[in-house]
Short mmCIF file of C-alpha atoms in Angstrom, two decimals:
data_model
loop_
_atom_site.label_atom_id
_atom_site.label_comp_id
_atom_site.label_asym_id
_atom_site.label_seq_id
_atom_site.Cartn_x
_atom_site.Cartn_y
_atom_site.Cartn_z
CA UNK J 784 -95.29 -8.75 -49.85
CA UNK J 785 -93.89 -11.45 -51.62
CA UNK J 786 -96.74 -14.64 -53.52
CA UNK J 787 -94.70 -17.84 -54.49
CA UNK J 788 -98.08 -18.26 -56.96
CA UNK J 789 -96.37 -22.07 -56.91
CA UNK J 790 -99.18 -23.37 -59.13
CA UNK J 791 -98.65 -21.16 -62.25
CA UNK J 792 -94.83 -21.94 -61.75
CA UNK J 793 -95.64 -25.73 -61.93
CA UNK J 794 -97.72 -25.40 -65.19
CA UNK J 795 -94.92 -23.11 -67.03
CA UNK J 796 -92.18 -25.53 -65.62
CA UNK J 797 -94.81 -28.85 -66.95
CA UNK J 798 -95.28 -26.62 -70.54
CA UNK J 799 -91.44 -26.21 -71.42
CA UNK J 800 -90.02 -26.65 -74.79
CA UNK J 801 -93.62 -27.99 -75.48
CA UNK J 802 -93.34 -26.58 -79.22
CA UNK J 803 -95.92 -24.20 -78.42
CA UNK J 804 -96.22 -20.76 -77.61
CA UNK J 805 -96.82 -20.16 -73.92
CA UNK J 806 -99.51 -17.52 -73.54
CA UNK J 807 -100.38 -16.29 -69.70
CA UNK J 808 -103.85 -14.52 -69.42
CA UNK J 809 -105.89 -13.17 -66.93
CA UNK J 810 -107.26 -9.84 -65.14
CA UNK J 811 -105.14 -6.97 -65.12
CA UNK J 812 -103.41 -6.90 -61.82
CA UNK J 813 -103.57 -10.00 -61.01
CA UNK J 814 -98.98 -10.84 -61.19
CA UNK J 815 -98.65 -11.86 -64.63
CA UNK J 816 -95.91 -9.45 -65.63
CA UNK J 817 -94.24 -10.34 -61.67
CA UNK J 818 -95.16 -14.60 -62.36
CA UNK J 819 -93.19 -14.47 -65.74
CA UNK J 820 -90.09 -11.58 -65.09
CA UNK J 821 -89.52 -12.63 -61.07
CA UNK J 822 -91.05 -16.22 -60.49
CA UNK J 823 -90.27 -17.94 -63.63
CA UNK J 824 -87.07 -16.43 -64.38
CA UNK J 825 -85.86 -17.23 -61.13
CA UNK J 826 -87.27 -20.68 -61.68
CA UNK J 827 -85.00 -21.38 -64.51
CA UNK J 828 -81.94 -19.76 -62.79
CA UNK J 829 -82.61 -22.53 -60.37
CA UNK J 830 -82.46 -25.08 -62.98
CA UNK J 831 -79.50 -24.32 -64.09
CA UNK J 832 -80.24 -21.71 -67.32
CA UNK J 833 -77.79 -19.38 -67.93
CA UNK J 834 -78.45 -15.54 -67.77
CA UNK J 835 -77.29 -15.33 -70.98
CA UNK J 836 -80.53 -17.60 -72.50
CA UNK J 837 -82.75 -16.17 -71.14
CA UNK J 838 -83.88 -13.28 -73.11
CA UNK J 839 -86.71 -10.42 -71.28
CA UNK J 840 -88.13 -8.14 -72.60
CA UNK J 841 -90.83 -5.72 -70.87
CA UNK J 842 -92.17 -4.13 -73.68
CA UNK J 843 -93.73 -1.33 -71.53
CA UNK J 844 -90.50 -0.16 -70.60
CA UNK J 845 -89.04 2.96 -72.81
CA UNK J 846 -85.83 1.48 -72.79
CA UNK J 847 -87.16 -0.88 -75.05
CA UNK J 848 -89.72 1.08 -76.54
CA UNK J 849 -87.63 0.46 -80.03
CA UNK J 850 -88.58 -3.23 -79.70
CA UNK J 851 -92.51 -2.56 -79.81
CA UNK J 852 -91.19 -2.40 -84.09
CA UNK J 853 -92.00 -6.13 -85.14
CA UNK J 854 -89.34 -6.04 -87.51
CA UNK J 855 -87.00 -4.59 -84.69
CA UNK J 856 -88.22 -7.28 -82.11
CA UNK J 857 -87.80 -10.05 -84.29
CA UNK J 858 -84.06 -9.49 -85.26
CA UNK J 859 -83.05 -8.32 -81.68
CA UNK J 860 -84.47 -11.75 -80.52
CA UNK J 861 -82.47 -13.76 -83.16
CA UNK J 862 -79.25 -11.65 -82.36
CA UNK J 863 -79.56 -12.86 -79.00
CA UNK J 864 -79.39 -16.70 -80.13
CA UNK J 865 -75.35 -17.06 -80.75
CA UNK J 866 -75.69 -20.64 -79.71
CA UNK J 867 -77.71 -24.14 -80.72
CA UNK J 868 -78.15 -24.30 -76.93
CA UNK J 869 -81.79 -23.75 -75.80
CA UNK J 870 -83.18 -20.19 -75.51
CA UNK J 871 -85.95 -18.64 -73.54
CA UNK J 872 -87.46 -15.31 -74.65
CA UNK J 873 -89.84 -13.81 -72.39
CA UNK J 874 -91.87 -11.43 -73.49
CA UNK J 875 -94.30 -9.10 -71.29
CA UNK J 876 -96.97 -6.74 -72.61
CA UNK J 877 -96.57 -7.81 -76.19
CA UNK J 878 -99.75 -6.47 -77.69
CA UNK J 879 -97.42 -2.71 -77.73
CA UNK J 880 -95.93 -4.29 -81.06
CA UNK J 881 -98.43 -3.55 -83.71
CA UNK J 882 -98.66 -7.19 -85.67
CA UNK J 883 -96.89 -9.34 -82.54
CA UNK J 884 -98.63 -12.63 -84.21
CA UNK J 885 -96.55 -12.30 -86.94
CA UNK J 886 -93.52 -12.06 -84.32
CA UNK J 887 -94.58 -15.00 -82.56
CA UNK J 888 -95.02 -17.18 -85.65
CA UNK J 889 -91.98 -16.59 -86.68
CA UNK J 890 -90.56 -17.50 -83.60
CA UNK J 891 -92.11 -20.78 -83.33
CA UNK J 892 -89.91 -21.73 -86.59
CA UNK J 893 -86.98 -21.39 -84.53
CA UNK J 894 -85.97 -24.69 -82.79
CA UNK J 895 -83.62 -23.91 -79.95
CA UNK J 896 -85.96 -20.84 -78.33
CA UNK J 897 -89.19 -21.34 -75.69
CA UNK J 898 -91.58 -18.39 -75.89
CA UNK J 899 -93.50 -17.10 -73.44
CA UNK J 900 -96.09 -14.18 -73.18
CA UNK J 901 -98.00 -11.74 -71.21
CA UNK J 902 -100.74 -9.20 -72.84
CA UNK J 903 -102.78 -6.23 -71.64
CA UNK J 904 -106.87 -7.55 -71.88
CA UNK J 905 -107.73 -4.37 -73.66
CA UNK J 906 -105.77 -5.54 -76.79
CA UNK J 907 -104.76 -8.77 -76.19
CA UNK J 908 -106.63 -11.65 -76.25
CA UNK J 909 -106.21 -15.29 -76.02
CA UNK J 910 -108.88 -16.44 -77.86
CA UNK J 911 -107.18 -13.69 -80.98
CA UNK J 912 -103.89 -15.09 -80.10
CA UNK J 913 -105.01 -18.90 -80.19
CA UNK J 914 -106.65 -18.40 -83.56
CA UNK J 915 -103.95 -16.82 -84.97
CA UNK J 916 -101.57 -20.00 -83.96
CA UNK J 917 -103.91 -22.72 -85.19
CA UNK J 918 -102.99 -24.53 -81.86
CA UNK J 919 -99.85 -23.30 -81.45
CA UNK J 920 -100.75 -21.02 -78.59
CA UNK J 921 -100.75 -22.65 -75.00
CA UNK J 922 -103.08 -20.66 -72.78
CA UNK J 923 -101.69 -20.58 -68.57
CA UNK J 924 -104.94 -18.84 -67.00
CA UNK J 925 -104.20 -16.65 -64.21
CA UNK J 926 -106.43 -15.57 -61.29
CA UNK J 927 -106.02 -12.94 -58.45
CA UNK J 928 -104.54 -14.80 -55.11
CA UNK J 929 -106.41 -17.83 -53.73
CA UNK J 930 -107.18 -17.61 -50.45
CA UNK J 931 -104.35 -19.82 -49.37
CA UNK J 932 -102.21 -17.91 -51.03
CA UNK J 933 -103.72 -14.97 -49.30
CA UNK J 934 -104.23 -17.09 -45.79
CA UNK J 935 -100.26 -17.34 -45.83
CA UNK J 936 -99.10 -14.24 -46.61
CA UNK J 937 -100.65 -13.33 -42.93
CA UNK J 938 -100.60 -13.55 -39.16
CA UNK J 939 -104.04 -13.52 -37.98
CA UNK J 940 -106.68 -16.02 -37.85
CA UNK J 941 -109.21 -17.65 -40.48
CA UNK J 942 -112.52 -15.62 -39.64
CA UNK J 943 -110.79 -12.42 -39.68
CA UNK J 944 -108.77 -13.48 -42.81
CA UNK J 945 -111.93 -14.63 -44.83
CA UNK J 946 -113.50 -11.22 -43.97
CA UNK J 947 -110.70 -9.36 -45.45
CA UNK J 948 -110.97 -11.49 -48.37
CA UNK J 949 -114.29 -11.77 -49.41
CA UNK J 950 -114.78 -8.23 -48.85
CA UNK J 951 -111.34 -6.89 -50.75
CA UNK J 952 -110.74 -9.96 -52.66
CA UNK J 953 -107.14 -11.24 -53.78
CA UNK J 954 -105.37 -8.63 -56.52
CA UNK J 955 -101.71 -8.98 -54.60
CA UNK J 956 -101.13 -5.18 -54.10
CA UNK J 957 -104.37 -4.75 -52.32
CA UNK J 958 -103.03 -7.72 -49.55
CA UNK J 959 -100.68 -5.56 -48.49
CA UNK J 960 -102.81 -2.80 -47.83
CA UNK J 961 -103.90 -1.86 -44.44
CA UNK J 962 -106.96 0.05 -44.58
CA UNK J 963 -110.44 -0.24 -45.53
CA UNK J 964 -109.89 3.46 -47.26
CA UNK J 965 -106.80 2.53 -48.96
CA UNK J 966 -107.95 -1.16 -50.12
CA UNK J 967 -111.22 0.31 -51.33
CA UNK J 968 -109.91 3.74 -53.22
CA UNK J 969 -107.83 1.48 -54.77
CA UNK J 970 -110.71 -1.27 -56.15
CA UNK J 971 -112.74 1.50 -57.34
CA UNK J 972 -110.41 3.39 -58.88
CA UNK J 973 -108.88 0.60 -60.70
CA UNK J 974 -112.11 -0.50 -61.86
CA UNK J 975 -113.15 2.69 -63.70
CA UNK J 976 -109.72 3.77 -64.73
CA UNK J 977 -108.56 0.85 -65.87
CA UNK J 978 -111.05 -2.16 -66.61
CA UNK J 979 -113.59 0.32 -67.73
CA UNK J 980 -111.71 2.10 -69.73
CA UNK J 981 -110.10 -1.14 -71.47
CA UNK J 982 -113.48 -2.41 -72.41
CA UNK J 983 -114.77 0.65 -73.73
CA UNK J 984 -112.03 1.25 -75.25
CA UNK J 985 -111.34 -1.91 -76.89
CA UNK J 986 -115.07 -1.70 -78.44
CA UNK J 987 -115.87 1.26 -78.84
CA UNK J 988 -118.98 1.73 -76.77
CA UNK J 989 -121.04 4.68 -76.97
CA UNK J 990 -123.46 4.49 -74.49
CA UNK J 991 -121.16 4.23 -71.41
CA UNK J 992 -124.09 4.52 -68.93
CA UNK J 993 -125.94 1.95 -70.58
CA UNK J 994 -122.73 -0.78 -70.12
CA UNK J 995 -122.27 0.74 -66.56
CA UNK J 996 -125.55 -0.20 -65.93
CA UNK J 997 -125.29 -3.73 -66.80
CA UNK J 998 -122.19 -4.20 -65.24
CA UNK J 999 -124.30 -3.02 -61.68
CA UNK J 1000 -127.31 -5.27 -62.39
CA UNK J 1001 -124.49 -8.59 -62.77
CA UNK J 1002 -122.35 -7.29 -59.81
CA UNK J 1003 -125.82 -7.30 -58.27
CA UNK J 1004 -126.97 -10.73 -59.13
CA UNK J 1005 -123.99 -12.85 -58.63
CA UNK J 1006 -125.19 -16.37 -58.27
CA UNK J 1007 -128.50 -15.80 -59.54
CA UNK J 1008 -129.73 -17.59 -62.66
CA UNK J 1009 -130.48 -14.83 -65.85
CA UNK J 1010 -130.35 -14.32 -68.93
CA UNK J 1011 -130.32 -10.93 -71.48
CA UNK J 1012 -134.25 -11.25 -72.33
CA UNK J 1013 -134.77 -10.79 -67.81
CA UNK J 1014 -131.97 -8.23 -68.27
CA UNK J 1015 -134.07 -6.47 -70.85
CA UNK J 1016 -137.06 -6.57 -69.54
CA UNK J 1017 -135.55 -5.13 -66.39
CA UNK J 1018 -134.08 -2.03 -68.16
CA UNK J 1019 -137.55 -1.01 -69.96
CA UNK J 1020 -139.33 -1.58 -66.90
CA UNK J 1021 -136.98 0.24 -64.55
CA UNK J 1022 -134.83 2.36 -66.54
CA UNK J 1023 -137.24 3.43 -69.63
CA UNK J 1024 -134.27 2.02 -71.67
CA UNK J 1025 -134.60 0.48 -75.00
CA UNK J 1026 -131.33 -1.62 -74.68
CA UNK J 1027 -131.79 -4.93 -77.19
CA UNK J 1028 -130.86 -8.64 -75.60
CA UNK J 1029 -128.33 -8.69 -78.27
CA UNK J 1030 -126.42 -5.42 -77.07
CA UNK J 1031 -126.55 -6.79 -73.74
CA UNK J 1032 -125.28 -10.27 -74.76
CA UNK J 1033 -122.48 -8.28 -76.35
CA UNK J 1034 -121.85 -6.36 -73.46
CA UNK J 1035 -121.48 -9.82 -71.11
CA UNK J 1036 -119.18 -11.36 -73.80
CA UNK J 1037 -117.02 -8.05 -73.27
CA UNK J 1038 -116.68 -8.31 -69.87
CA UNK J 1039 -115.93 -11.82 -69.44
CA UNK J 1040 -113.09 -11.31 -72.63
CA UNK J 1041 -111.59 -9.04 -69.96
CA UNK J 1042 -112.08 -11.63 -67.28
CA UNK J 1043 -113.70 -9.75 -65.66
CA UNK J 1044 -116.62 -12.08 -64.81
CA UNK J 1045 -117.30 -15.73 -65.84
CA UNK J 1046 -120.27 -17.09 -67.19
CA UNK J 1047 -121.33 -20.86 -65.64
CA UNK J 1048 -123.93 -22.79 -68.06
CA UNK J 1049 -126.91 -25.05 -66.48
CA UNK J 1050 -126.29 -28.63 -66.80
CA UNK J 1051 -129.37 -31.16 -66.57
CA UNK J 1052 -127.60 -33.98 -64.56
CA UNK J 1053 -130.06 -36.76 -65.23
CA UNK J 1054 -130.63 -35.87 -68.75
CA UNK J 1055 -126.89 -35.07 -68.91
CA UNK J 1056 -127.19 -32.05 -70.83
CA UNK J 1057 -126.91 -28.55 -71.49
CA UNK J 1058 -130.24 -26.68 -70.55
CA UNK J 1059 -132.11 -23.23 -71.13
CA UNK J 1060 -130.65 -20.35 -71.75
CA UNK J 1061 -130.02 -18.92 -68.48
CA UNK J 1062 -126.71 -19.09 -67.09
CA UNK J 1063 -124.64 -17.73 -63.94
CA UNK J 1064 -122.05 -14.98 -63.62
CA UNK J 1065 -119.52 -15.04 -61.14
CA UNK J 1066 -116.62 -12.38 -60.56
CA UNK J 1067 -113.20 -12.73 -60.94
CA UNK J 1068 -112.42 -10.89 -58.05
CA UNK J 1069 -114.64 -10.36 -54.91
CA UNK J 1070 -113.13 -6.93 -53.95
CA UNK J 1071 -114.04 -5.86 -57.29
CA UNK J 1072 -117.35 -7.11 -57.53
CA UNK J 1073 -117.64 -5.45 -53.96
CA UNK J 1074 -115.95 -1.88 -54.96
CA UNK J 1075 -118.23 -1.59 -58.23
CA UNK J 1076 -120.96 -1.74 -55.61
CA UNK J 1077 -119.60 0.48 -53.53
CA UNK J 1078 -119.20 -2.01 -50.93
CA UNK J 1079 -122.99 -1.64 -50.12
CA UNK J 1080 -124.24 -5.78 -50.98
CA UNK J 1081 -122.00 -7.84 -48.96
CA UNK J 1082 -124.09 -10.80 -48.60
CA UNK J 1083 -121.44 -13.31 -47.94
CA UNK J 1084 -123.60 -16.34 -48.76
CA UNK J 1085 -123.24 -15.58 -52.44
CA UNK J 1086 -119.67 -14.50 -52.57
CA UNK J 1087 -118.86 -17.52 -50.97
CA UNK J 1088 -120.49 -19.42 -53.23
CA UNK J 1089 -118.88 -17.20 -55.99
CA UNK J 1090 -115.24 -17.81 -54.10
CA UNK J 1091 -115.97 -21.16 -54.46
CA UNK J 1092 -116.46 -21.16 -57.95
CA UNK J 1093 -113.14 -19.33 -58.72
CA UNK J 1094 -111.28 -22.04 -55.96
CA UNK J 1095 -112.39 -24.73 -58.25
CA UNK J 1096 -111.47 -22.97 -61.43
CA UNK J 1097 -107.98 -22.16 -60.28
CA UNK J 1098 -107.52 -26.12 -59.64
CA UNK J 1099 -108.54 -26.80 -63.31
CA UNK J 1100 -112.12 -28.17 -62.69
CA UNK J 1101 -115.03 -27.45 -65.44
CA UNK J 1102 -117.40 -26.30 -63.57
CA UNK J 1103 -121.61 -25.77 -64.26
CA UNK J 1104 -124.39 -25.45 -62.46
CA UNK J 1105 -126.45 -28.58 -61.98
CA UNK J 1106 -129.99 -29.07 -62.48
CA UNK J 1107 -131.96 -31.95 -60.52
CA UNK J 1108 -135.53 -32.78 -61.91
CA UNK J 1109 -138.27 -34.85 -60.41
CA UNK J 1110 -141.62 -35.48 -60.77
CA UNK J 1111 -144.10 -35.37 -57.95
CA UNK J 1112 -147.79 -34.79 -57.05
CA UNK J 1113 -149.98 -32.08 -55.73
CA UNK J 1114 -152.72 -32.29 -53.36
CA UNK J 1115 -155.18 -32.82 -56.27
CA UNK J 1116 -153.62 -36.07 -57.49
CA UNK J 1117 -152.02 -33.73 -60.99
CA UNK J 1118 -148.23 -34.45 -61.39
CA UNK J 1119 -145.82 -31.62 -61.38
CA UNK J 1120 -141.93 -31.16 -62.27
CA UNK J 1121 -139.87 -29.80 -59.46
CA UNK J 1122 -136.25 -28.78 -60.08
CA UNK J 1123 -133.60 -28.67 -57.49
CA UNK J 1124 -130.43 -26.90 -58.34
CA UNK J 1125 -127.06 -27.94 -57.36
CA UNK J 1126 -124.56 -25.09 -56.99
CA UNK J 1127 -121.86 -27.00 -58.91
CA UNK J 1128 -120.52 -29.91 -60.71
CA UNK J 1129 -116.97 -29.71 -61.18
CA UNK J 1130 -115.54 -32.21 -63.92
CA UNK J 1131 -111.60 -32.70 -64.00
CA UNK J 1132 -110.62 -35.77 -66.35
CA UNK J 1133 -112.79 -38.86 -65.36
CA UNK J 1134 -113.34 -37.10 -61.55
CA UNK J 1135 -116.95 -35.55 -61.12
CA UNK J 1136 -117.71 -33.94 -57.87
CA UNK J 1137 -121.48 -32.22 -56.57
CA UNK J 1138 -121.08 -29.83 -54.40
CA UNK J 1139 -123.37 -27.49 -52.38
CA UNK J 1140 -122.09 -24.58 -50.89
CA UNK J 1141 -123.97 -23.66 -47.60
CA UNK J 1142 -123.23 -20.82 -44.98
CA UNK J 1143 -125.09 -23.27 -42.42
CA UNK J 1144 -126.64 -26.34 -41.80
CA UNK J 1145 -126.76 -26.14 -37.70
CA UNK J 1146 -130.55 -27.00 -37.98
CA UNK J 1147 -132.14 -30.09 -39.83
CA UNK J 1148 -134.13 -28.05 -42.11
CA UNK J 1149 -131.34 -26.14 -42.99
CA UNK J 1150 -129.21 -29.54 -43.71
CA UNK J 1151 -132.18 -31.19 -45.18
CA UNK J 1152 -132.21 -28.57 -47.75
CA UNK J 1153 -128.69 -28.70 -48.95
CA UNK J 1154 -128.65 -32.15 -49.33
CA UNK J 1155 -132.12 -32.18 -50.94
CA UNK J 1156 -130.30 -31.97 -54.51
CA UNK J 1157 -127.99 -34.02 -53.85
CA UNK J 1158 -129.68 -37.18 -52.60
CA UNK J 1159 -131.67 -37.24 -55.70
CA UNK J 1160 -128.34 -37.67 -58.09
CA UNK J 1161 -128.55 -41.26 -58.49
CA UNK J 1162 -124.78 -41.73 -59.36
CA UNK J 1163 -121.65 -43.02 -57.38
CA UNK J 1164 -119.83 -39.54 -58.23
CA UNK J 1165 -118.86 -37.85 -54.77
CA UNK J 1166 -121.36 -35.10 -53.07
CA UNK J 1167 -119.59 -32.44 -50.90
CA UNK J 1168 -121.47 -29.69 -48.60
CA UNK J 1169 -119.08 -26.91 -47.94
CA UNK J 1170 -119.89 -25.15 -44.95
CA UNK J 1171 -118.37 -22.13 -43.50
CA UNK J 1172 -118.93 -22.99 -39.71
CA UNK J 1173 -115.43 -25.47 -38.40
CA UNK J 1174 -116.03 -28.91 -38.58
CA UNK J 1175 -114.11 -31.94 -38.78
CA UNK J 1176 -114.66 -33.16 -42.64
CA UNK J 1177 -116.70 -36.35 -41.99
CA UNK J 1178 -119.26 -38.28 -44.11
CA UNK J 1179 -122.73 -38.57 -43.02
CA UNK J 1180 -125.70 -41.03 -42.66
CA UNK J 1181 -126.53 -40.05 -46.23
CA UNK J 1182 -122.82 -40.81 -47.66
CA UNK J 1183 -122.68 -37.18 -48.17
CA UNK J 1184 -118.99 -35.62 -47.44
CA UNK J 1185 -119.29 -32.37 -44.91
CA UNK J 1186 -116.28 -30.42 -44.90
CA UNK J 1187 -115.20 -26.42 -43.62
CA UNK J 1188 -114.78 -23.82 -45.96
CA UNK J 1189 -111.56 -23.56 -44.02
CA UNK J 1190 -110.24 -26.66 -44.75
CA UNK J 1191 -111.84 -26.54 -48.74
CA UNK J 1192 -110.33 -23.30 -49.08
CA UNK J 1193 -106.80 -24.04 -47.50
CA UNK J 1194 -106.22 -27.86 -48.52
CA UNK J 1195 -105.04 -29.00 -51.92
CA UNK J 1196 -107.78 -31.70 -51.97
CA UNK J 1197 -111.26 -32.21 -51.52
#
């Protein structure tokens, strides 16, 4: 099954000979290796480039397993540049070369060659990388498939496409699997064979039932505010365990290095600021999320709301969680502060969009209470509702923009 994965293309074809060293990240599994060696190197065919400039190297490979030398690497690349015409030197799983930064610096002081990189999460990351450039490192983030990536890759309809998604998510091999034992083997076995294991790996954590644990009460909790003093509180009241905040806040920082989850911050949008220190986590991947579970907490109001999230991501928005505080009275005359929470506010440049994310608003009640939030943002900034039942997208009395998670999810706009 073949992804065109058109919007990475278009940020590696807008990033050329930008001086800078182009670094694609993401979750294991999720094309980069395909994106860069199929999809981008066909890409430049098509403009033109000659074979002959463009210089790949998969570093996994054993035929090149004498590259993963830095010394090696380094004068096999400048071998390869005979003329002062423009190079490009793609290089995939370069964390195998044991001091690659120093490789990749001394690329950059070569003036006809555009570099571009893939990494393993376990070893490789681009926050390291980035550092070690002094802003020299351009980061292209990756995610699994988007659902209209996903949507078009098959024959059947939305509903029964959306099931298959939210429930298996979007690595590409798993899309062209047929069967729920096939799709979910897979999940869980890549999830403890090979995200586990990075992690762990990567640093060094000795009390693997303790991190499993974690990992279970987030999978558990997606969309749910927390933080690691609830998280350990939870673990000495249910588990007996005497797990520290600061483990677990360790623990969250290594999963999200191995994008594994992301973590979404609460935003105060009247006081326009940062608030509290409990925070969202989202998965990368639904079918993940799902497998770690054992495919046992489907609730698909929340992994909507988390393939939401990940939509808007993927399009380049910032995204937080917005907070909506009022003041009101009770029935004895006191005043009391009520806050109403706004699933997201998406930024991109000057654009600011509220959105609510809403399985269904048939009823009034259920509408009232979307909108709730959002009629007490007293800006001009655009509110959405997303809601999975079809509907034409239409404004209503309340200037508030109603659209389908159909057409959200499949549409390039909101």
């Amino acid at each position: 099954m073949i992804f065109s994965r058109d919007i990475y293309i278009n940020q590696l074809t807008q990033k050329k000979q930008n001086g800078m060293i182009k670094i694609i990240t993401g979750l294991r599994r999720c094309g980069k290796s395909y994106l860069l060696f199929k999809l981008f190197y066909e890409k430049l065919i098509s403009q033109g480039v000659s074979e002959s400039h463009i210089i790949k190297i998969p570093l996994d490979d054993l035929e090149y397993a004498e590259l993963r030398d830095k010394i090696s690497l380094y004068k096999f690349i400048k071998s390869k540049i005979t003329e002062k015409k423009l190079y490009y030197c793609l290089l995939d799983e370069i964390q195998l070369v044991d001091g690659f930064e120093e490789v990749l610096n001394s690329l950059l002081h070569i003036p006809n060659i555009d570099v571009y990189v893939t990494g393993s999460n376990s070893r490789f990351l681009v926050k390291d990388v980035i550092t070690e450039f002094r802003g020299r490192g351009d980061e292209i983030r990756m995610y699994p498939l988007s659902f209209k990536e996903f949507y078009e890759s098959r024959k059947d309809d939305f509903v029964s496409a959306w099931t298959d998604y939210y429930t298996y998510g979007g690595l590409p091999l798993v899309a062209g699997m047929k069967t729920h034992k096939e799709k979910s083997d897979y999940l869980s076995s890549l999830f403890s064979k090979v995200y586990l294991t990075d992690v762990i790996d990567r640093y060094n954590i000795r009390n693997k039932k303790e991190f499993e644990d974690l990992l279970d009460v987030t999978a558990s909790s997606i969309g749910a505010f927390t933080n690691p003093v609830k998280i350990q509180n939870t673990f000495r009241t249910k588990e007996k365990s005497s797990i520290t905040n600061k483990t677990i806040t360790s623990y969250l920082n290594y999963l999200e290095d191995a994008f594994l989850i992301q973590t979404v911050e609460r935003f105060d949008i009247k006081g326009r600021k940062y608030i509290g220190a409990n925070k969202k986590y989202y998965f990368t991947d639904s079918g993940l999320r799902n497998a770690r579970l054992n495919f046992r907490q489907i609730e698909e109001p929340h992994i909507m709301e988390n393939i939401i999230y990940n939509e808007l991501k993927m399009r380049g928005y910032n995204v937080d969680v917005g907070i909506v505080e009022y003041n009101t009275k009770d029935k004895e005359g006191k005043t009391k502060k009520i806050q109403l929470e706004c699933d997201f506010v998406a930024n991109l440049g000057n654009e600011k969009i509220y959105i609510q994310s809403a399985l269904d608003i048939s009823s009034e009640k259920k509408k009232t209470q979307e909108e709730n939030s959002l009629l007490r943002i007293n800006d001009s900034f655009k509110k959405i509702i997303i809601q999975k039942e079809k509907v034409i997208p239409h404004y209503d009395d309340n200037g508030i923009y109603i659209i389908c998670l159909e057409d959200f999810l499949t549409g390039d706009e909101l």
